[in-house]
Amino acid sequence: MKILAFLLGFTGSLLIYLSHPNQQIFRQFLPRSYRYTGLIFILLALPVFLFVLPKLVAVCMWLMTLLVAWSFLPFIPLFKRYVPHESTDSAKDST
């Protein structure tokens, strides 16, 4: 159950991040409905944590899950492999 709560929190954070116009993982950001789905996932993670763990530990785990997710998600594009044909600058230079 703890893993379910962690996955709900992480997935919710991921959906909120991917629905923002400034995200750099996909070329287009997700529609606004995914932002609300992510918020619901994050809010569902807290009661699951509260059901499985003591209250103080549950709130700490929930906050730490969100903190780790929001610290990690902006750096995902750094792990993408460089492919020259995907770069917009190289496409302009070749024409």
Short mmCIF file of N, CA, C and O in Angstrom, two decimals:
data_model
loop_
_atom_site.label_atom_id
_atom_site.label_comp_id
_atom_site.label_asym_id
_atom_site.label_seq_id
_atom_site.Cartn_x
_atom_site.Cartn_y
_atom_site.Cartn_z
N MET A 1 0.82 -1.20 0.00
CA MET A 1 0.00 0.00 0.00
C MET A 1 0.86 1.26 0.00
O MET A 1 0.45 2.26 -0.59
N LYS A 2 2.02 1.19 0.66
CA LYS A 2 2.91 2.37 0.66
C LYS A 2 3.41 2.65 -0.75
O LYS A 2 3.53 3.81 -1.14
N ILE A 3 3.69 1.59 -1.49
CA ILE A 3 4.17 1.78 -2.86
C ILE A 3 3.07 2.37 -3.72
O ILE A 3 3.33 3.22 -4.58
N LEU A 4 1.83 1.96 -3.50
CA LEU A 4 0.70 2.53 -4.23
C LEU A 4 0.59 4.03 -3.95
O LEU A 4 0.41 4.83 -4.88
N ALA A 5 0.71 4.40 -2.70
CA ALA A 5 0.64 5.82 -2.35
C ALA A 5 1.80 6.60 -2.97
O ALA A 5 1.61 7.71 -3.49
N PHE A 6 3.00 6.02 -2.94
CA PHE A 6 4.15 6.68 -3.57
C PHE A 6 3.92 6.85 -5.07
O PHE A 6 4.19 7.91 -5.63
N LEU A 7 3.43 5.79 -5.72
CA LEU A 7 3.19 5.86 -7.16
C LEU A 7 2.09 6.87 -7.50
O LEU A 7 2.18 7.56 -8.52
N LEU A 8 1.06 6.96 -6.68
CA LEU A 8 0.03 7.96 -6.90
C LEU A 8 0.61 9.37 -6.82
O LEU A 8 0.33 10.23 -7.67
N GLY A 9 1.41 9.62 -5.80
CA GLY A 9 2.02 10.93 -5.65
C GLY A 9 2.99 11.27 -6.77
O GLY A 9 2.98 12.38 -7.31
N PHE A 10 3.81 10.31 -7.15
CA PHE A 10 4.79 10.55 -8.21
C PHE A 10 4.10 10.72 -9.56
O PHE A 10 4.45 11.61 -10.34
N THR A 11 3.11 9.87 -9.85
CA THR A 11 2.38 9.99 -11.10
C THR A 11 1.61 11.29 -11.18
O THR A 11 1.57 11.94 -12.23
N GLY A 12 1.02 11.70 -10.06
CA GLY A 12 0.32 12.99 -10.04
C GLY A 12 1.27 14.14 -10.30
O GLY A 12 0.94 15.06 -11.07
N SER A 13 2.43 14.11 -9.70
CA SER A 13 3.42 15.16 -9.95
C SER A 13 3.88 15.16 -11.40
O SER A 13 4.05 16.22 -12.01
N LEU A 14 4.06 13.97 -11.96
CA LEU A 14 4.48 13.85 -13.35
C LEU A 14 3.41 14.42 -14.29
O LEU A 14 3.73 15.16 -15.23
N LEU A 15 2.15 14.12 -14.03
CA LEU A 15 1.08 14.63 -14.88
C LEU A 15 0.98 16.15 -14.80
O LEU A 15 0.77 16.82 -15.81
N ILE A 16 1.12 16.69 -13.61
CA ILE A 16 1.07 18.15 -13.46
C ILE A 16 2.25 18.78 -14.19
O ILE A 16 2.11 19.79 -14.88
N TYR A 17 3.43 18.19 -14.06
CA TYR A 17 4.60 18.74 -14.74
C TYR A 17 4.45 18.67 -16.25
O TYR A 17 4.77 19.63 -16.96
N LEU A 18 3.97 17.55 -16.76
CA LEU A 18 3.84 17.39 -18.21
C LEU A 18 2.73 18.24 -18.81
O LEU A 18 2.70 18.46 -20.01
N SER A 19 1.82 18.74 -17.99
CA SER A 19 0.75 19.59 -18.51
C SER A 19 1.13 21.06 -18.48
O SER A 19 0.34 21.90 -18.90
N HIS A 20 2.32 21.38 -18.02
CA HIS A 20 2.77 22.77 -17.98
C HIS A 20 3.43 23.15 -19.30
O HIS A 20 4.17 22.35 -19.86
N PRO A 21 3.20 24.36 -19.81
CA PRO A 21 3.79 24.75 -21.11
C PRO A 21 5.32 24.79 -21.12
O PRO A 21 5.93 24.68 -22.18
N ASN A 22 5.97 24.93 -19.98
CA ASN A 22 7.43 25.04 -19.95
C ASN A 22 8.15 23.71 -19.80
O ASN A 22 9.37 23.70 -19.66
N GLN A 23 7.44 22.61 -19.80
CA GLN A 23 8.11 21.31 -19.66
C GLN A 23 8.91 21.02 -20.92
O GLN A 23 8.55 21.44 -22.02
N GLN A 24 10.01 20.28 -20.78
CA GLN A 24 10.91 20.01 -21.89
C GLN A 24 11.02 18.52 -22.22
O GLN A 24 11.91 18.12 -22.95
N ILE A 25 10.13 17.70 -21.70
CA ILE A 25 10.20 16.26 -21.96
C ILE A 25 9.56 15.93 -23.30
O ILE A 25 10.13 15.21 -24.11
N PHE A 26 8.37 16.44 -23.55
CA PHE A 26 7.67 16.25 -24.81
C PHE A 26 7.65 17.54 -25.59
O PHE A 26 7.84 18.62 -25.04
N ARG A 27 7.41 17.43 -26.88
CA ARG A 27 7.33 18.64 -27.71
C ARG A 27 6.10 19.47 -27.36
O ARG A 27 6.13 20.68 -27.41
N GLN A 28 4.97 18.80 -27.07
CA GLN A 28 3.74 19.49 -26.71
C GLN A 28 3.37 19.13 -25.30
O GLN A 28 3.60 18.00 -24.85
N PHE A 29 2.80 20.07 -24.58
CA PHE A 29 2.37 19.77 -23.22
C PHE A 29 1.01 19.09 -23.25
O PHE A 29 0.27 19.18 -24.23
N LEU A 30 0.69 18.38 -22.17
CA LEU A 30 -0.57 17.66 -22.08
C LEU A 30 -1.73 18.63 -21.87
O LEU A 30 -1.53 19.74 -21.36
N PRO A 31 -2.94 18.22 -22.22
CA PRO A 31 -4.11 19.10 -22.00
C PRO A 31 -4.36 19.37 -20.52
O PRO A 31 -3.85 18.67 -19.64
N ARG A 32 -5.18 20.37 -20.26
CA ARG A 32 -5.46 20.82 -18.89
C ARG A 32 -6.12 19.73 -18.05
O ARG A 32 -5.95 19.69 -16.83
N SER A 33 -6.85 18.83 -18.66
CA SER A 33 -7.53 17.78 -17.89
C SER A 33 -6.53 16.88 -17.17
O SER A 33 -6.82 16.35 -16.09
N TYR A 34 -5.33 16.71 -17.73
CA TYR A 34 -4.30 15.91 -17.06
C TYR A 34 -3.78 16.61 -15.81
O TYR A 34 -3.36 15.95 -14.86
N ARG A 35 -3.80 17.92 -15.80
CA ARG A 35 -3.37 18.66 -14.61
C ARG A 35 -4.32 18.36 -13.45
O ARG A 35 -3.89 18.14 -12.32
N TYR A 36 -5.62 18.32 -13.75
CA TYR A 36 -6.59 18.02 -12.70
C TYR A 36 -6.51 16.56 -12.27
O TYR A 36 -6.67 16.25 -11.08
N THR A 37 -6.25 15.68 -13.20
CA THR A 37 -6.06 14.26 -12.85
C THR A 37 -4.84 14.10 -11.95
O THR A 37 -4.88 13.34 -10.97
N GLY A 38 -3.76 14.80 -12.25
CA GLY A 38 -2.57 14.75 -11.40
C GLY A 38 -2.84 15.28 -10.01
O GLY A 38 -2.37 14.72 -9.02
N LEU A 39 -3.61 16.34 -9.92
CA LEU A 39 -3.96 16.89 -8.61
C LEU A 39 -4.79 15.90 -7.81
O LEU A 39 -4.58 15.73 -6.60
N ILE A 40 -5.71 15.21 -8.47
CA ILE A 40 -6.51 14.20 -7.78
C ILE A 40 -5.63 13.05 -7.31
O ILE A 40 -5.79 12.56 -6.18
N PHE A 41 -4.67 12.63 -8.14
CA PHE A 41 -3.75 11.56 -7.73
C PHE A 41 -2.94 11.97 -6.50
O PHE A 41 -2.75 11.18 -5.58
N ILE A 42 -2.46 13.21 -6.49
CA ILE A 42 -1.68 13.68 -5.35
C ILE A 42 -2.54 13.73 -4.09
O ILE A 42 -2.10 13.32 -3.01
N LEU A 43 -3.76 14.21 -4.24
CA LEU A 43 -4.65 14.27 -3.08
C LEU A 43 -5.10 12.89 -2.61
O LEU A 43 -5.36 12.70 -1.43
N LEU A 44 -5.17 11.91 -3.51
CA LEU A 44 -5.51 10.53 -3.12
C LEU A 44 -4.34 9.83 -2.42
O LEU A 44 -4.55 8.92 -1.62
N ALA A 45 -3.13 10.26 -2.72
CA ALA A 45 -1.96 9.63 -2.10
C ALA A 45 -1.92 9.89 -0.59
O ALA A 45 -1.51 9.01 0.17
N LEU A 46 -2.36 11.06 -0.17
CA LEU A 46 -2.31 11.38 1.27
C LEU A 46 -3.19 10.46 2.11
O LEU A 46 -2.71 9.91 3.11
N PRO A 47 -4.47 10.23 1.76
CA PRO A 47 -5.26 9.29 2.58
C PRO A 47 -4.71 7.86 2.57
O PRO A 47 -4.83 7.16 3.58
N VAL A 48 -4.11 7.46 1.45
CA VAL A 48 -3.53 6.11 1.42
C VAL A 48 -2.35 6.04 2.39
O VAL A 48 -2.20 5.08 3.14
N PHE A 49 -1.51 7.07 2.38
CA PHE A 49 -0.41 7.12 3.35
C PHE A 49 -0.95 7.14 4.78
O PHE A 49 -0.42 6.47 5.66
N LEU A 50 -2.00 7.93 5.02
CA LEU A 50 -2.58 8.02 6.37
C LEU A 50 -3.17 6.69 6.82
O LEU A 50 -3.18 6.39 8.02
N PHE A 51 -3.69 5.90 5.90
CA PHE A 51 -4.26 4.61 6.24
C PHE A 51 -3.19 3.60 6.63
O PHE A 51 -3.38 2.78 7.52
N VAL A 52 -2.03 3.68 6.00
CA VAL A 52 -0.98 2.68 6.19
C VAL A 52 -0.01 3.05 7.30
O VAL A 52 0.47 2.19 8.03
N LEU A 53 0.29 4.33 7.45
CA LEU A 53 1.33 4.78 8.37
C LEU A 53 0.75 5.65 9.48
O LEU A 53 -0.37 6.15 9.36
N PRO A 54 1.53 5.88 10.55
CA PRO A 54 1.11 6.86 11.55
C PRO A 54 1.00 8.25 10.90
O PRO A 54 1.66 8.55 9.91
N LYS A 55 0.17 9.10 11.48
CA LYS A 55 -0.16 10.38 10.85
C LYS A 55 1.06 11.25 10.54
O LYS A 55 1.19 11.77 9.44
N LEU A 56 1.94 11.42 11.48
CA LEU A 56 3.11 12.27 11.27
C LEU A 56 4.02 11.70 10.19
O LEU A 56 4.50 12.43 9.31
N VAL A 57 4.23 10.40 10.22
CA VAL A 57 5.07 9.75 9.22
C VAL A 57 4.40 9.82 7.84
O VAL A 57 5.07 10.04 6.83
N ALA A 58 3.08 9.67 7.81
CA ALA A 58 2.35 9.70 6.54
C ALA A 58 2.47 11.07 5.88
O ALA A 58 2.73 11.16 4.67
N VAL A 59 2.30 12.12 6.64
CA VAL A 59 2.41 13.47 6.08
C VAL A 59 3.84 13.74 5.63
O VAL A 59 4.06 14.31 4.55
N CYS A 60 4.80 13.30 6.41
CA CYS A 60 6.21 13.47 6.02
C CYS A 60 6.52 12.70 4.74
O CYS A 60 7.17 13.24 3.84
N MET A 61 6.05 11.47 4.64
CA MET A 61 6.29 10.67 3.42
C MET A 61 5.62 11.31 2.21
O MET A 61 6.19 11.34 1.13
N TRP A 62 4.41 11.82 2.39
CA TRP A 62 3.68 12.46 1.29
C TRP A 62 4.43 13.70 0.81
O TRP A 62 4.63 13.88 -0.39
N LEU A 63 4.87 14.52 1.75
CA LEU A 63 5.61 15.73 1.37
C LEU A 63 6.96 15.39 0.75
O LEU A 63 7.40 16.04 -0.20
N MET A 64 7.64 14.39 1.28
CA MET A 64 8.93 14.00 0.72
C MET A 64 8.78 13.41 -0.69
O MET A 64 9.63 13.62 -1.55
N THR A 65 7.69 12.67 -0.91
CA THR A 65 7.43 12.15 -2.26
C THR A 65 7.27 13.29 -3.25
O THR A 65 7.86 13.27 -4.33
N LEU A 66 6.49 14.29 -2.88
CA LEU A 66 6.30 15.44 -3.76
C LEU A 66 7.60 16.22 -3.95
O LEU A 66 7.91 16.65 -5.06
N LEU A 67 8.36 16.37 -2.88
CA LEU A 67 9.62 17.11 -2.97
C LEU A 67 10.61 16.41 -3.89
O LEU A 67 11.24 17.04 -4.74
N VAL A 68 10.72 15.10 -3.74
CA VAL A 68 11.65 14.34 -4.59
C VAL A 68 11.19 14.36 -6.05
O VAL A 68 11.99 14.56 -6.96
N ALA A 69 9.90 14.20 -6.26
CA ALA A 69 9.38 14.21 -7.63
C ALA A 69 9.62 15.57 -8.29
O ALA A 69 10.10 15.64 -9.42
N TRP A 70 9.30 16.64 -7.60
CA TRP A 70 9.46 17.97 -8.18
C TRP A 70 10.91 18.38 -8.31
O TRP A 70 11.25 19.26 -9.11
N SER A 71 11.80 17.75 -7.56
CA SER A 71 13.23 18.02 -7.72
C SER A 71 13.82 17.23 -8.88
O SER A 71 14.77 17.67 -9.52
N PHE A 72 13.27 16.06 -9.16
CA PHE A 72 13.81 15.18 -10.19
C PHE A 72 13.25 15.46 -11.58
O PHE A 72 13.98 15.41 -12.57
N LEU A 73 11.97 15.76 -11.69
CA LEU A 73 11.30 15.86 -12.99
C LEU A 73 11.92 16.89 -13.94
O LEU A 73 12.05 16.60 -15.14
N PRO A 74 12.33 18.07 -13.51
CA PRO A 74 12.90 19.02 -14.49
C PRO A 74 14.22 18.56 -15.10
O PRO A 74 14.63 19.08 -16.13
N PHE A 75 14.89 17.59 -14.49
CA PHE A 75 16.18 17.14 -14.99
C PHE A 75 16.09 15.93 -15.92
O PHE A 75 17.10 15.48 -16.43
N ILE A 76 14.90 15.41 -16.16
CA ILE A 76 14.74 14.27 -17.06
C ILE A 76 15.26 14.58 -18.47
O ILE A 76 15.92 13.73 -19.07
N PRO A 77 15.04 15.78 -19.04
CA PRO A 77 15.56 16.04 -20.39
C PRO A 77 17.09 15.94 -20.49
O PRO A 77 17.62 15.70 -21.57
N LEU A 78 17.80 16.08 -19.39
CA LEU A 78 19.25 15.95 -19.42
C LEU A 78 19.69 14.52 -19.71
O LEU A 78 20.80 14.30 -20.17
N PHE A 79 18.83 13.55 -19.43
CA PHE A 79 19.16 12.16 -19.66
C PHE A 79 18.81 11.69 -21.07
O PHE A 79 19.16 10.59 -21.45
N LYS A 80 18.10 12.53 -21.82
CA LYS A 80 17.76 12.16 -23.19
C LYS A 80 19.01 12.17 -24.05
O LYS A 80 19.88 13.03 -23.91
N ARG A 81 19.10 11.22 -24.96
CA ARG A 81 20.24 11.14 -25.84
C ARG A 81 20.11 12.20 -26.93
O ARG A 81 19.03 12.45 -27.45
N TYR A 82 21.22 12.81 -27.31
CA TYR A 82 21.21 13.84 -28.34
C TYR A 82 21.07 13.19 -29.71
O TYR A 82 21.86 12.33 -30.09
N VAL A 83 20.05 13.59 -30.44
CA VAL A 83 19.83 13.11 -31.80
C VAL A 83 19.81 14.34 -32.68
O VAL A 83 18.94 15.20 -32.55
N PRO A 84 20.78 14.46 -33.60
CA PRO A 84 20.92 15.70 -34.38
C PRO A 84 19.68 16.09 -35.18
O PRO A 84 19.37 17.25 -35.29
N HIS A 85 18.95 15.12 -35.74
CA HIS A 85 17.80 15.49 -36.57
C HIS A 85 16.63 16.02 -35.75
O HIS A 85 15.70 16.58 -36.30
N GLU A 86 16.63 15.84 -34.41
CA GLU A 86 15.56 16.37 -33.57
C GLU A 86 15.82 17.83 -33.20
O GLU A 86 14.91 18.51 -32.78
N SER A 87 17.03 18.30 -33.36
CA SER A 87 17.34 19.65 -32.98
C SER A 87 16.80 20.62 -34.04
O SER A 87 16.95 20.42 -35.24
N THR A 88 16.17 21.69 -33.60
CA THR A 88 15.61 22.65 -34.54
C THR A 88 16.72 23.51 -35.15
O THR A 88 16.60 23.96 -36.28
N ASP A 89 17.81 23.73 -34.42
CA ASP A 89 18.91 24.56 -34.93
C ASP A 89 19.62 23.86 -36.09
O ASP A 89 19.97 24.49 -37.07
N SER A 90 19.83 22.55 -35.99
CA SER A 90 20.54 21.85 -37.07
C SER A 90 19.66 21.76 -38.31
O SER A 90 20.17 21.73 -39.43
N ALA A 91 18.34 21.71 -38.12
CA ALA A 91 17.45 21.68 -39.28
C ALA A 91 17.50 23.00 -40.04
O ALA A 91 17.42 23.03 -41.26
N LYS A 92 17.63 24.10 -39.31
CA LYS A 92 17.73 25.40 -39.96
C LYS A 92 19.06 25.57 -40.69
O LYS A 92 19.12 26.18 -41.73
N ASP A 93 20.13 25.01 -40.10
CA ASP A 93 21.45 25.14 -40.70
C ASP A 93 21.58 24.33 -41.98
O ASP A 93 22.33 24.69 -42.89
N SER A 94 20.88 23.20 -42.06
CA SER A 94 21.04 22.32 -43.22
C SER A 94 20.28 22.82 -44.45
O SER A 94 20.53 22.37 -45.55
N THR A 95 19.33 23.74 -44.26
CA THR A 95 18.57 24.25 -45.42
C THR A 95 19.20 25.43 -46.06
O THR A 95 20.03 26.10 -45.62
#
